[in-house]
PDB file of C-alpha atoms in Angstrom:
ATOM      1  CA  UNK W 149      36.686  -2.311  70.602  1.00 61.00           C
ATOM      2  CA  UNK W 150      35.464  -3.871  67.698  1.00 63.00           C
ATOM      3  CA  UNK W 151      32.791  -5.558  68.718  1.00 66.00           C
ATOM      4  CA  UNK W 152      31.207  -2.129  70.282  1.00 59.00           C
ATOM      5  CA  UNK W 153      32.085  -1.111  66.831  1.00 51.00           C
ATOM      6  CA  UNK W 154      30.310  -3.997  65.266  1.00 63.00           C
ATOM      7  CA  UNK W 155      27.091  -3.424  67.194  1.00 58.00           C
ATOM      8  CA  UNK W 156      26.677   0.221  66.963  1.00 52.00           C
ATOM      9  CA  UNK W 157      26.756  -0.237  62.857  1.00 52.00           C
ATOM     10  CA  UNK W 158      24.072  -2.546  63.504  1.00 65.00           C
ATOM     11  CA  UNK W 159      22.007  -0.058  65.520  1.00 58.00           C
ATOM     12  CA  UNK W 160      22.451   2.088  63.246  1.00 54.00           C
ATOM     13  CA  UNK W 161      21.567   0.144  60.327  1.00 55.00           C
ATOM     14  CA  UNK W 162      18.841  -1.157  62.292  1.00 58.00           C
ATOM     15  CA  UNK W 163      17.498   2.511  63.504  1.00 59.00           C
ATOM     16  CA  UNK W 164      17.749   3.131  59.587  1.00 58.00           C
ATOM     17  CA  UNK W 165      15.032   0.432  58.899  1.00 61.00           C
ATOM     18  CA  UNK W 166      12.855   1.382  61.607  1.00 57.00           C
ATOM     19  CA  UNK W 167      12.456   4.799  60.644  1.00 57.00           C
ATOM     20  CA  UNK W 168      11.743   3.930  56.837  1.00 56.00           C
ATOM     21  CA  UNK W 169       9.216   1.574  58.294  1.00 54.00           C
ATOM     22  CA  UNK W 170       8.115   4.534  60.294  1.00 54.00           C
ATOM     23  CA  UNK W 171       7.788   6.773  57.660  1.00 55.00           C
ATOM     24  CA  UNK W 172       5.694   3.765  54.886  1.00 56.00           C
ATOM     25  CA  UNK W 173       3.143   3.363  57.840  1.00 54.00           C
ATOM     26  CA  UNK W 174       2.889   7.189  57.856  1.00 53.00           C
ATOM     27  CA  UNK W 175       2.482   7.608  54.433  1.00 54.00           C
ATOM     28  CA  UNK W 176       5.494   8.962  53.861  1.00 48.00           C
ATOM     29  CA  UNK W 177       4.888  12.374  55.193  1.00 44.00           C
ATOM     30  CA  UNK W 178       7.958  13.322  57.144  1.00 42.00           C
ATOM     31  CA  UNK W 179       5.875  16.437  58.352  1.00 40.00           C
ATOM     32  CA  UNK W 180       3.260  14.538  60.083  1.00 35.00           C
ATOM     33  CA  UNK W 181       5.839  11.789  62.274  1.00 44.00           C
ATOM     34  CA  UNK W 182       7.381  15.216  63.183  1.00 45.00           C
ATOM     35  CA  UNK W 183       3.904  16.464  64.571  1.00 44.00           C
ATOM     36  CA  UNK W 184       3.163  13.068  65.906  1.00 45.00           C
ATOM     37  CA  UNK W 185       6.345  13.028  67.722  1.00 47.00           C
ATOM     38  CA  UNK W 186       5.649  16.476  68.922  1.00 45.00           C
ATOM     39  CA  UNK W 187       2.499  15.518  70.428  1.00 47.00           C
ATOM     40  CA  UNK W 188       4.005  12.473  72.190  1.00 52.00           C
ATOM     41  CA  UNK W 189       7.013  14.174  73.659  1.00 69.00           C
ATOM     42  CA  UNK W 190       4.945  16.950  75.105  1.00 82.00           C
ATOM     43  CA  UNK W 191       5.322  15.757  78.924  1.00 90.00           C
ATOM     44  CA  UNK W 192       8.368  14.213  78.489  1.00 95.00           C
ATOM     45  CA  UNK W 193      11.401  16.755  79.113  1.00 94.00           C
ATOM     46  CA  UNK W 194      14.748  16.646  77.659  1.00 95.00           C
ATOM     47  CA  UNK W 195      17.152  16.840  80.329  1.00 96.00           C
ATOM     48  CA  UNK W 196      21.152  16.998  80.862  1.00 95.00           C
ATOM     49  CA  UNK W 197      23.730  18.085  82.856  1.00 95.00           C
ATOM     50  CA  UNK W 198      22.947  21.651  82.943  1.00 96.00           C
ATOM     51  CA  UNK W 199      19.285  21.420  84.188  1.00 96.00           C
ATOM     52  CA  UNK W 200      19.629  17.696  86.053  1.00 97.00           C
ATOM     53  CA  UNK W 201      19.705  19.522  89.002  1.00 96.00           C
ATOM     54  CA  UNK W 202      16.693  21.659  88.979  1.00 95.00           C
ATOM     55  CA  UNK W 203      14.561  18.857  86.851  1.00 96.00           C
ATOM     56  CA  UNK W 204      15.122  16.011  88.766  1.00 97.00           C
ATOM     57  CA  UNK W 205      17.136  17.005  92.548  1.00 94.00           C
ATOM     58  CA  UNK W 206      14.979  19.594  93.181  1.00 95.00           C
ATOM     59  CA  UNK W 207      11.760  18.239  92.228  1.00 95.00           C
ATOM     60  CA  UNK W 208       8.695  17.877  94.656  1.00 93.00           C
ATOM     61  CA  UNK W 209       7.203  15.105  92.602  1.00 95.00           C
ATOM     62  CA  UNK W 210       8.913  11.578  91.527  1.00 97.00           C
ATOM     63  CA  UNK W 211      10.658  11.722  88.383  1.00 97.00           C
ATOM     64  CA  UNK W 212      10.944   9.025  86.185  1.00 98.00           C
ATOM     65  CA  UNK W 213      14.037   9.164  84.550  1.00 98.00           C
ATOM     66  CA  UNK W 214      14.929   7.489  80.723  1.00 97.00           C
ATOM     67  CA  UNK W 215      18.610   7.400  80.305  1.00 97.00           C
ATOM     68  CA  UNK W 216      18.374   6.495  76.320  1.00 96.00           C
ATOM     69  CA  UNK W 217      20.214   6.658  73.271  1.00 94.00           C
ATOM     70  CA  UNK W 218      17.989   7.491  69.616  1.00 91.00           C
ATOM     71  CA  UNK W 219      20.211   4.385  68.119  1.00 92.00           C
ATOM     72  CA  UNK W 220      18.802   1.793  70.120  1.00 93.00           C
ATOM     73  CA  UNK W 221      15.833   0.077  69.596  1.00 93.00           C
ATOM     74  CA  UNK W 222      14.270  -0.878  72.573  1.00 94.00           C
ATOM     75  CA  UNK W 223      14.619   3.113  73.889  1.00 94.00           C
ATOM     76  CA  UNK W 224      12.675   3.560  70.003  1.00 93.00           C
ATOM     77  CA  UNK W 225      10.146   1.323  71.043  1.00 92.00           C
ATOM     78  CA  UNK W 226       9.798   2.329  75.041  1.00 94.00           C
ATOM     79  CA  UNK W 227       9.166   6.412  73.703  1.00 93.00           C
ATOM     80  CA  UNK W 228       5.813   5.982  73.096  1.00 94.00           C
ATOM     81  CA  UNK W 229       5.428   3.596  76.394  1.00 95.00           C
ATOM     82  CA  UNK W 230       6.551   6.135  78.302  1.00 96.00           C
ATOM     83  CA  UNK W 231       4.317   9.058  76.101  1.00 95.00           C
ATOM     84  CA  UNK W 232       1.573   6.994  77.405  1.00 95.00           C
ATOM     85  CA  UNK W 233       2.682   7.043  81.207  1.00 96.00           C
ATOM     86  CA  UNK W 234       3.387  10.933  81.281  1.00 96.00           C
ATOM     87  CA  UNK W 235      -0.279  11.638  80.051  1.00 95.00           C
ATOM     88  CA  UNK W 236      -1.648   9.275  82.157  1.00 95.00           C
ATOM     89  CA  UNK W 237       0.165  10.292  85.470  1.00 95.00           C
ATOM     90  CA  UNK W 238       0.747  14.085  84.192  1.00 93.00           C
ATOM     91  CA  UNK W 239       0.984  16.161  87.615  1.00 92.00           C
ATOM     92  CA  UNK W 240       1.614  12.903  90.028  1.00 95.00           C
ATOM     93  CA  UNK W 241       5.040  11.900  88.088  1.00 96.00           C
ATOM     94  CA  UNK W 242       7.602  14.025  86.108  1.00 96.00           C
ATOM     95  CA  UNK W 243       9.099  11.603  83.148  1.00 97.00           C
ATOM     96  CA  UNK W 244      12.282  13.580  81.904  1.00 97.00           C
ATOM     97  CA  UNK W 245      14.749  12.002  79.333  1.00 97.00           C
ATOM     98  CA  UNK W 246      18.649  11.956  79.280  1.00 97.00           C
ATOM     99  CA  UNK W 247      20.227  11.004  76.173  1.00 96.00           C
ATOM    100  CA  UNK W 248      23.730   9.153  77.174  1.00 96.00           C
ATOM    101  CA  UNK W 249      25.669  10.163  74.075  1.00 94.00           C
ATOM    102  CA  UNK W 250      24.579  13.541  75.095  1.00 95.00           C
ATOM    103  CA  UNK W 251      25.455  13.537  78.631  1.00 95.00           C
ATOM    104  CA  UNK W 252      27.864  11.332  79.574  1.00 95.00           C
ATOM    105  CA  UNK W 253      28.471  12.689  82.843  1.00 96.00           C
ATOM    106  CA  UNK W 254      25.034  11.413  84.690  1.00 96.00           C
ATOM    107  CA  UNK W 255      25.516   8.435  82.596  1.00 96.00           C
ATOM    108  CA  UNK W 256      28.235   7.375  84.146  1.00 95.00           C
ATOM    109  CA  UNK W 257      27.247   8.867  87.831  1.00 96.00           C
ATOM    110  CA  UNK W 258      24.271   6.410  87.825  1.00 96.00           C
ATOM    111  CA  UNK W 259      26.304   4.011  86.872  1.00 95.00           C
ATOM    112  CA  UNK W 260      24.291   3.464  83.311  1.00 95.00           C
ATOM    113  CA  UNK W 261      26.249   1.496  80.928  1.00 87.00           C
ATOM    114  CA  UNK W 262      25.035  -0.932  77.714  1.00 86.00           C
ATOM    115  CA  UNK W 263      21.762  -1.951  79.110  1.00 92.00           C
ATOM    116  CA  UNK W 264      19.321   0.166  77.542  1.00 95.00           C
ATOM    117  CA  UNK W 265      16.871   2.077  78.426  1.00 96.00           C
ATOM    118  CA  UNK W 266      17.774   2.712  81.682  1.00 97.00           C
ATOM    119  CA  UNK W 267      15.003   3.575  83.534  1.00 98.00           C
ATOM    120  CA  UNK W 268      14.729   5.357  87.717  1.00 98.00           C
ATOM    121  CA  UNK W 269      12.686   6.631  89.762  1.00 98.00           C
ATOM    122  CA  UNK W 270      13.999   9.635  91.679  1.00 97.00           C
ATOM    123  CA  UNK W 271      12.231  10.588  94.713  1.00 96.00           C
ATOM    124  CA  UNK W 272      13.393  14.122  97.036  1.00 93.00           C
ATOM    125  CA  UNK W 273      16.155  14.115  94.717  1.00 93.00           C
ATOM    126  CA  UNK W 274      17.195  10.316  95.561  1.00 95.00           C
ATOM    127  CA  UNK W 275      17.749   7.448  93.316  1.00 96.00           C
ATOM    128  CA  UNK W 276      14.909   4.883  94.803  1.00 96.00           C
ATOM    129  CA  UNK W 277      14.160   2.500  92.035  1.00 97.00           C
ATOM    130  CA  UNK W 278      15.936   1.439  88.755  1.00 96.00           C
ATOM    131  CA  UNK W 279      15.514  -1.163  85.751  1.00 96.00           C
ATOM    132  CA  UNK W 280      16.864  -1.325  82.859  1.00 95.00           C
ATOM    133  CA  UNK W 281      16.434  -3.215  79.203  1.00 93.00           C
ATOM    134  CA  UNK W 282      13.157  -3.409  77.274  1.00 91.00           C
ATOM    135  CA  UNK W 283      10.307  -3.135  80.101  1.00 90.00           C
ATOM    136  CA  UNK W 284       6.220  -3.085  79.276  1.00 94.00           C
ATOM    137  CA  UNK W 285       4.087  -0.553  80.260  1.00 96.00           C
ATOM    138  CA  UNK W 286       2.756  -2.927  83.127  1.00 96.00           C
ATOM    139  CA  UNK W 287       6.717  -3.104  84.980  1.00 96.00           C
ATOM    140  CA  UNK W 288       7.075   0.394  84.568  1.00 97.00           C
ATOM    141  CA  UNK W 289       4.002   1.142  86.097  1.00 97.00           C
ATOM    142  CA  UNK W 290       5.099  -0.831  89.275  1.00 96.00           C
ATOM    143  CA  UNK W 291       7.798   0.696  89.206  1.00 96.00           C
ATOM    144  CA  UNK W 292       6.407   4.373  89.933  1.00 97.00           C
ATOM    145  CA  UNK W 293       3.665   3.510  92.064  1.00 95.00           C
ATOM    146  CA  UNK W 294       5.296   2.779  95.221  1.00 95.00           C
ATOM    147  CA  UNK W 295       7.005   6.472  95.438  1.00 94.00           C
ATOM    148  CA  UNK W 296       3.283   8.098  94.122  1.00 89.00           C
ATOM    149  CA  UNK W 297       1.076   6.285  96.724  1.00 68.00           C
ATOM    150  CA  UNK W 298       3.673   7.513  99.249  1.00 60.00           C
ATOM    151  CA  UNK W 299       2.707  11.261  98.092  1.00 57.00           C
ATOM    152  CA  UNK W 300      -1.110  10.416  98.637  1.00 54.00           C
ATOM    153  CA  UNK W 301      -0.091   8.941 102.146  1.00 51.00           C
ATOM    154  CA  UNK W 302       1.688  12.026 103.044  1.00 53.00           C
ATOM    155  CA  UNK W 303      -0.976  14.523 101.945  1.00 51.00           C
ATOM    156  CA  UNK W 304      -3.601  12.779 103.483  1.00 45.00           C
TER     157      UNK W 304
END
């Protein structure tokens, strides 16, 4: 117990830095990293227990799914990764993201624990693929492909 204690001061001292870093690169202005963080979350969806089902079940496309938690740095640094991926494959892949803290419930159904982010790739309202830990752009990528070339297949 007190070593989980331990390390979440130190994410949380750590988040701390980050976002005054954040903040010095931005000038300051807390009003624009607001808007900037508006623009990058605007195909990512927030998701928890009460709309899991319809978000990420029920879903014709793949949905990539970011269990996270805001005081962890590698889910900081993986955001705007995964900004980047729901532009780029906006109407071939949902990306939704489920904050652990917030529902521990699907946490603990997918069995996510300390590694984080934990990322998965739902498919027909399966789990199909999963990694988790600090993963570039390039892995993630991978990751989703499989499950959206399987869509072309099927349409063609």
């Amino acid at each position: 117990m007190k070593e989980i204690l331990i390390a979440f001061l130190i994410a949380l001292v750590l988040g701390s830095i980050l976002n005054s870093m954040r903040e010095q690169q931005s000038g300051g202005s807390s009003s624009t990293s607001s808007q900037e963080q508006a623009k990058i979350n605007e195909n990512i969806k927030e998701v928890d227990e009460s709309n899991f089902e319809s978000e990420v079940a029920d879903s014709a496309m793949p949905v990539l799914v970011d269990f996270y938690a805001d005081t962890n740095l590698a889910c900081v640094a993986t955001a705007p990764v995964l900004a980047e991926i729901a532009n780029e494959y906006k109407g071939a892949v949902k990306v939704v993201k489920i904050d652990v803290l917030r529902s521990p419930r699907l946490a603990h159904r997918y069995e996510v624990h300390s590694t984080l982010p934990a990322l998965m790739v739902f498919k027909g309202g399966r789990k199909e693929a999963q990694q988790a830990g600090p993963i570039p752009k390039e892995e993630i990528v991978a990751l989703i492909k499989p499950y959206l070339e399987a869509d072309k297949a099927s349409a063609d």
